[in-house]
Coordinates of C-alpha atoms in Angstrom, one line a residue:
X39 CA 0.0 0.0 0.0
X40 CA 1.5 3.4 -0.8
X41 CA 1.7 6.0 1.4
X42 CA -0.9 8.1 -0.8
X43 CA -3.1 5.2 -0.5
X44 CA -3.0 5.0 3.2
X45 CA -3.3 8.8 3.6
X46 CA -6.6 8.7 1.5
X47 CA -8.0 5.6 3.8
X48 CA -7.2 7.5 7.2
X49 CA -9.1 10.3 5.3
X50 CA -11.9 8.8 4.9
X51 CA -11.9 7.0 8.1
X52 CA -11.5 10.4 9.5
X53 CA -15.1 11.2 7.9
X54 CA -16.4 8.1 9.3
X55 CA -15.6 9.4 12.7
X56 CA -17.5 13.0 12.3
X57 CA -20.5 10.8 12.2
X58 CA -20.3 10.4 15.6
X59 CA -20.0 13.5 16.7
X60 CA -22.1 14.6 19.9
X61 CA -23.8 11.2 20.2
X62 CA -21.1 8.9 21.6
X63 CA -20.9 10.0 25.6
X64 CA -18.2 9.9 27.2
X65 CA -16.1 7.9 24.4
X66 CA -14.2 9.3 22.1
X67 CA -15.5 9.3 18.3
X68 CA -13.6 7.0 16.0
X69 CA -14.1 5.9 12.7
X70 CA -12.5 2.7 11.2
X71 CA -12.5 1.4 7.6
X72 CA -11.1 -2.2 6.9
X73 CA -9.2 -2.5 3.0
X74 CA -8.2 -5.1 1.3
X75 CA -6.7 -4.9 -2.0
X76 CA -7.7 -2.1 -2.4
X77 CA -11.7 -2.4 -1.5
X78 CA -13.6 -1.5 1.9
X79 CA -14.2 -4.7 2.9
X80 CA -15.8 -2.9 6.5
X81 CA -16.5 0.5 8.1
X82 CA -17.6 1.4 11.6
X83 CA -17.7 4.6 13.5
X84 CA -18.6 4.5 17.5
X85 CA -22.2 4.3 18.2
X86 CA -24.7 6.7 19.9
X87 CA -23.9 6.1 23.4
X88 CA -20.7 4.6 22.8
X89 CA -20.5 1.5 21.6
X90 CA -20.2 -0.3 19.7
X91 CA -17.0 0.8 18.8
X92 CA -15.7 1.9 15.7
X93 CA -13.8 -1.3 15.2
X94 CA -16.4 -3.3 16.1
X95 CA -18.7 -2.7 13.3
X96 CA -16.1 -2.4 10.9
X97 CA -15.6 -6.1 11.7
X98 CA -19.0 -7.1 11.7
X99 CA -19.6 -5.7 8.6
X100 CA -16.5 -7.5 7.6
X101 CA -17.1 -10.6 8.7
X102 CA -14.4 -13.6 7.6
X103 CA -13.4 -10.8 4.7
X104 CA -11.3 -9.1 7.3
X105 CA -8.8 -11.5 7.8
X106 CA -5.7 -10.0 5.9
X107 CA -6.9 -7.2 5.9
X108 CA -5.2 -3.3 7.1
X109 CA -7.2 -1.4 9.2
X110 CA -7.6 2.1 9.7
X111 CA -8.0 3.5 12.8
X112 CA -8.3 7.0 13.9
X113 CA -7.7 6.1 17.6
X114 CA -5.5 3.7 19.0
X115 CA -7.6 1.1 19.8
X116 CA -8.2 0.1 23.0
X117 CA -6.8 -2.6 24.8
X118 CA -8.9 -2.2 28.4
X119 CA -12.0 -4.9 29.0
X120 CA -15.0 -3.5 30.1
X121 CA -18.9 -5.0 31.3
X122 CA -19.7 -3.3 27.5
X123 CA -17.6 -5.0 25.7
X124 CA -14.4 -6.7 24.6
X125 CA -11.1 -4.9 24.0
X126 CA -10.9 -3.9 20.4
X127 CA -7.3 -4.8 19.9
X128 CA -8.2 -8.1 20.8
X129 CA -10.5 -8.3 18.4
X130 CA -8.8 -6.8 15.4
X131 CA -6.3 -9.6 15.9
X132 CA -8.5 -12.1 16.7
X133 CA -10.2 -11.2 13.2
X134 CA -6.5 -11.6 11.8
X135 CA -5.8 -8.2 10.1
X136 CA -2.4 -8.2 8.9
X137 CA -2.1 -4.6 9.1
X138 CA -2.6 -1.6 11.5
X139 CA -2.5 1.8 10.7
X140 CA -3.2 4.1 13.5
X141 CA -3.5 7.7 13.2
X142 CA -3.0 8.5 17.1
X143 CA -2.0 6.5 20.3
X144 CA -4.7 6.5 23.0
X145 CA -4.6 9.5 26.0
X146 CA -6.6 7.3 28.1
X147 CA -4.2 5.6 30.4
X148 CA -6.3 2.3 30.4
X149 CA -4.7 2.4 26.8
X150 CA -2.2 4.8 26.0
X151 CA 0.0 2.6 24.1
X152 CA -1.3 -0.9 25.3
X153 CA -3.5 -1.7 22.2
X154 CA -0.4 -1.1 20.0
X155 CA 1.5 -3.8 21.7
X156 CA -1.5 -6.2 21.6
X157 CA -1.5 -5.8 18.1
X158 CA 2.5 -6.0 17.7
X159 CA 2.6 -8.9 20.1
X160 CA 0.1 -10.5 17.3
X161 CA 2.4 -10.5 14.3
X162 CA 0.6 -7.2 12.8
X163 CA 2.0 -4.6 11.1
X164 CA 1.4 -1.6 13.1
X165 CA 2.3 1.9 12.7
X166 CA 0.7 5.5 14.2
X167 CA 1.2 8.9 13.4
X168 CA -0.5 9.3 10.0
X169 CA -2.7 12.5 9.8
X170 CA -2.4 12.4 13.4
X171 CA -3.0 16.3 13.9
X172 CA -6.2 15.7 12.0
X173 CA -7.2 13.2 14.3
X174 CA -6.5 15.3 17.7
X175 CA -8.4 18.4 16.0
X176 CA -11.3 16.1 15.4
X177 CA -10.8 14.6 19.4
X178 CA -9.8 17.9 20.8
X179 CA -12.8 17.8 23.3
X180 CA -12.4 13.9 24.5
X181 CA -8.2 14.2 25.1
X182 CA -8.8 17.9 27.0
X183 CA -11.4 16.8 29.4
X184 CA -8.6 13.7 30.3
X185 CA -5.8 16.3 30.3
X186 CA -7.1 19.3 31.9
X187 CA -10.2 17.7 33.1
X188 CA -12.4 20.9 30.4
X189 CA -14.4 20.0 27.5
X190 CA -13.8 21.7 23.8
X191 CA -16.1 24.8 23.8
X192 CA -17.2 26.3 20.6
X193 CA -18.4 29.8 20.9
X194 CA -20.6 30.7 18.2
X195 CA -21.5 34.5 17.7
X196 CA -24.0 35.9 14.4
X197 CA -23.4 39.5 14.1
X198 CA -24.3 42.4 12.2
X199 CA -21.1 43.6 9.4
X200 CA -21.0 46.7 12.7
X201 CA -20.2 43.6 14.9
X202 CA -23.8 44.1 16.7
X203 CA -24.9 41.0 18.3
X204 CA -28.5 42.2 19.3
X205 CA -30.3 45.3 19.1
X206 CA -30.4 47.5 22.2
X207 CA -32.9 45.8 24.1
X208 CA -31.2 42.3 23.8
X209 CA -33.3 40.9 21.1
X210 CA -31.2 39.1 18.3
X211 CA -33.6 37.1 16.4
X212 CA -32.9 36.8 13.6
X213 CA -30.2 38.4 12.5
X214 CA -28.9 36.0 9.8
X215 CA -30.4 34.0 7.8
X216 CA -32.2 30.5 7.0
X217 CA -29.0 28.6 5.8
X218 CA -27.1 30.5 8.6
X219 CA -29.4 28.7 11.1
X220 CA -29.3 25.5 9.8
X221 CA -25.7 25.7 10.2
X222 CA -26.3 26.6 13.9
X223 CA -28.4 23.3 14.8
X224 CA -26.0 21.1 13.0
X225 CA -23.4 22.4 15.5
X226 CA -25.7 22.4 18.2
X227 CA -26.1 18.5 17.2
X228 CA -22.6 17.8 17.3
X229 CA -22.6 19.2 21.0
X230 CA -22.7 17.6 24.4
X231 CA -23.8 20.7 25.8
X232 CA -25.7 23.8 24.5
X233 CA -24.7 26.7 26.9
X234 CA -26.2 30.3 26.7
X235 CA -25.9 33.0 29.5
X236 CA -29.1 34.5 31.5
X237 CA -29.2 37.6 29.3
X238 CA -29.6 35.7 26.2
X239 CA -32.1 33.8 28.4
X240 CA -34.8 36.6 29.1
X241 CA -34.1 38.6 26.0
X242 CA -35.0 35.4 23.2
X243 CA -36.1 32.3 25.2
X244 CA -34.1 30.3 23.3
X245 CA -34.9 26.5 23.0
X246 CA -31.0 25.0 22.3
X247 CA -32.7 22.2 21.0
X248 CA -31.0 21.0 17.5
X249 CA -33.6 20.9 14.8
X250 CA -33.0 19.1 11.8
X251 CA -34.9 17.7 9.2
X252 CA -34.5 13.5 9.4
X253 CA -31.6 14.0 12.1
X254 CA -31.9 10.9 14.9
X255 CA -29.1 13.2 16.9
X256 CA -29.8 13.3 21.0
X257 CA -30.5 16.3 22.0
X258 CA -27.4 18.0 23.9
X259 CA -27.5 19.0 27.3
X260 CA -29.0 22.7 27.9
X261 CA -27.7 25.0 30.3
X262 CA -27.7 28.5 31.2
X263 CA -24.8 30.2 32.8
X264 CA -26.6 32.5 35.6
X265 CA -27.7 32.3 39.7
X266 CA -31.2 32.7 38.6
X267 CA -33.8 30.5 38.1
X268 CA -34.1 28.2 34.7
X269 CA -37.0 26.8 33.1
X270 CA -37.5 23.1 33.1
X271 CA -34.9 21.3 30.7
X272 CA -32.0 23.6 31.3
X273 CA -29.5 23.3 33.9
X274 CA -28.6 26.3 36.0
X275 CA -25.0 26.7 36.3
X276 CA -23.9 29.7 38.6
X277 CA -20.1 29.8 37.7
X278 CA -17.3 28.7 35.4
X279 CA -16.5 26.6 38.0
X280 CA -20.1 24.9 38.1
X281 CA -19.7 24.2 34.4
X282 CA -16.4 22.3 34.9
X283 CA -18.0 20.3 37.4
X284 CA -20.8 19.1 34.9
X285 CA -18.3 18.6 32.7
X286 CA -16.5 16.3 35.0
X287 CA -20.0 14.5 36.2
X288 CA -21.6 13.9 33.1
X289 CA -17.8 13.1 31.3
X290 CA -18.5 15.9 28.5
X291 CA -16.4 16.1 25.6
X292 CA -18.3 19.2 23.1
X293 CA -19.4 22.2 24.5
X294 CA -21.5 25.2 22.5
X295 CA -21.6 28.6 23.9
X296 CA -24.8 30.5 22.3
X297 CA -24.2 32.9 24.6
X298 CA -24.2 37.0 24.8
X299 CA -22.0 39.4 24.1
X300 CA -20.8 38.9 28.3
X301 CA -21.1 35.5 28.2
X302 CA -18.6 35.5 25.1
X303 CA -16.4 38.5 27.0
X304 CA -15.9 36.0 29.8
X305 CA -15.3 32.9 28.1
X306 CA -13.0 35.0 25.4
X307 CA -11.4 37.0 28.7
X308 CA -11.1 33.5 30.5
X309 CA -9.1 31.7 27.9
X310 CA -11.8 29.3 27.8
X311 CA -12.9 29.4 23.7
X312 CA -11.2 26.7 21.2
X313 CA -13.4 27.4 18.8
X314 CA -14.5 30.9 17.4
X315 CA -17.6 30.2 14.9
X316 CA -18.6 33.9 13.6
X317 CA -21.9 33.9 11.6
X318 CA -21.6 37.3 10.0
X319 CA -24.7 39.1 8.3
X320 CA -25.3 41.9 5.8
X321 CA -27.1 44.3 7.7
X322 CA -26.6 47.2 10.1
X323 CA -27.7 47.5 13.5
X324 CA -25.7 50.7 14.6
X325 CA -27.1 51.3 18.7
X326 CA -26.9 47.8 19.6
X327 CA -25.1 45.4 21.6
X328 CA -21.6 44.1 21.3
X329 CA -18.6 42.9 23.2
X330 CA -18.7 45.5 24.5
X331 CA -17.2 43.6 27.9
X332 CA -14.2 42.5 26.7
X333 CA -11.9 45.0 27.7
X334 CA -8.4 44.6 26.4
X335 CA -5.7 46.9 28.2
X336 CA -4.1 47.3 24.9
X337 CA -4.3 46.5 21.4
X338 CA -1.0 44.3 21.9
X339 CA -3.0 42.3 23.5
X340 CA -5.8 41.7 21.0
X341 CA -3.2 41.1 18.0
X342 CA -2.0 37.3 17.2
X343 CA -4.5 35.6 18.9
X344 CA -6.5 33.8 16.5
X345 CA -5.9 32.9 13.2
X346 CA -8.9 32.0 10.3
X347 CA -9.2 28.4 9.8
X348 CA -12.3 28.3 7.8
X349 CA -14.1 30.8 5.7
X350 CA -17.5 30.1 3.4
X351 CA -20.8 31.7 2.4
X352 CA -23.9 30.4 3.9
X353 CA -26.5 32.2 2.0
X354 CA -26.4 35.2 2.1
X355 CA -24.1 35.6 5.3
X356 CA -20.2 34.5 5.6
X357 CA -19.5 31.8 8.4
X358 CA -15.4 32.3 10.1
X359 CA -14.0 29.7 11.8
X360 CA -10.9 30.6 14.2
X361 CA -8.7 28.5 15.8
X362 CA -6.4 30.3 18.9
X363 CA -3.1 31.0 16.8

């Protein structure tokens, strides 16, 4: 297999894993394709809930076809039993792949190397560290809430081309458009958690729910970051603090911020946004409200902080994606 061959199988198994986005709890999401000569012979991404795993329906799907076969794996797979299930490593050898190719090695230190030697100590062919950067961008969320114990937050602001984010009495729907929207729920259905700040709260009612058309998605989490009361459905969280805690109980690996403009100043201020998803629409707003709480002590501050990752129309209004630079 050539090198361009195997980049363009991790790809794909890569894509496999997206699928899995916000519906596999507290496991990571992994996609897995099984070739040979050439052909898929199996595919699997982890289930809603998380499990199966990836691997696991790549082999079922294989059946006897995946003996001999290379696997490709976006996650090292794991090599820790559990009441769910059996280790996939095991598996994969049991099935007698003759070939491994891993795109990272597992955080989790039930794993974290462990499945590699399985495999190894089979006779496979194993190697790990193609499109590997990909693979941690995809399971930013999952290895941050085992390193530093936070989940991947995605803040997500619409604003006006003046940069309002509401009018002045707080209300902000809607100030893009249809397509704009759309976008909206799908990350919302990628999320764990939907989090929006008490302002936001009074000014629009918001629902957080993720609404689209033939989606089978759970329905994230829904909380509000405020000391007031919530209405039924949402959680009330009354600090930072409080969300890491949820975060830590409920083993939470995508976060959305749908927040106001000082919900987004004090996540942004905080060092506490991965994502920046800017919805901007062709209007004007003028007297409005904006970041207005974000309060840099100097431009120095402001400058090399974020650099454009993505950029696309969605109708009529342009989404930016930043990464912190």
């Amino acid at each position: 297999m050539t090198a361009a061959a195997d980049a363009r199988w991790m790809a794909a198994a890569l894509a496999l894993a997206r699928r899995g986005r916000g519906r596999t709890g507290a496991n990571p999401n992994v996609g897995c394709l099984l070739v040979t000569a050439g052909r898929v012979v199996g595919r699997g991404w982890t289930q809603d809930g998380g499990r199966p795993h990836a691997e696991a329906m790549a082999l079922a799907e294989a059946g006897n076809a995946a003996r001999g076969a290379t696997a490709y794996v976006t996650l090292e797979p794991c090599a820790h039993l559990s009441p769910r299930g059996p280790a996939c490593a095991d598996t994969l050898a049991a099935a007698g792949i003759a070939r491994a190719v891993v795109a990272m090695v597992d955080p989790d230190e039930r794993t974290a190397g462990q499945g590699l030697a399985r495999l190894k100590a089979a006779g496979i062919d194993v190697s790990h560290g193609l499109m590997e950067a990909e693979a941690r961008r995809e399971l930013a969320g999952f290895t941050g809430r085992l390193a530093t114990g936070r989940a991947e937050l995605t803040l997500k602001l619409a604003l006006s081309m003046d940069g309002r984010l509401a009018m002045a009495d707080g209300r902000s729907q809607w100030i893009t458009g249809e397509p704009a929207r759309a976008y909206a729920h799908a990350l919302r259905a990628e999320a764990d958690l939907v989090l929006a700040g008490g302002g936001t709260l009074r000014a629009d009612a918001p629902h957080l729910t993720a609404r689209l058309p033939g989606s089978t998605a759970p329905q994230p989490l829904r909380a509000i970051l405020t000391a007031g009361p919530v209405p039924d459905g949402f959680i009330a969280l009354p600090s930072l603090a409080a969300l890491d805690a949820l975060v830590a109980e409920r083993q939470l690996n995508r976060i959305l911020c749908e927040g106001g403009g000082g919900l987004a100043a004090t996540l942004l201020a905080a060092g506490r946004v991965d994502r920046l998803a800017i919805l901007r629409a062709p209007i004007l707003i003028g007297d409005g409200i904006g970041l207005e709480a974000l309060k840099p002590a100097d431009l120095s501050e402001t400058h090399g902080r974020w650099r454009l990752a993505d950029s696309r129309m969605l109708g009529v209004d342009r989404l930016e994606l930043y990464s912190p630079a």
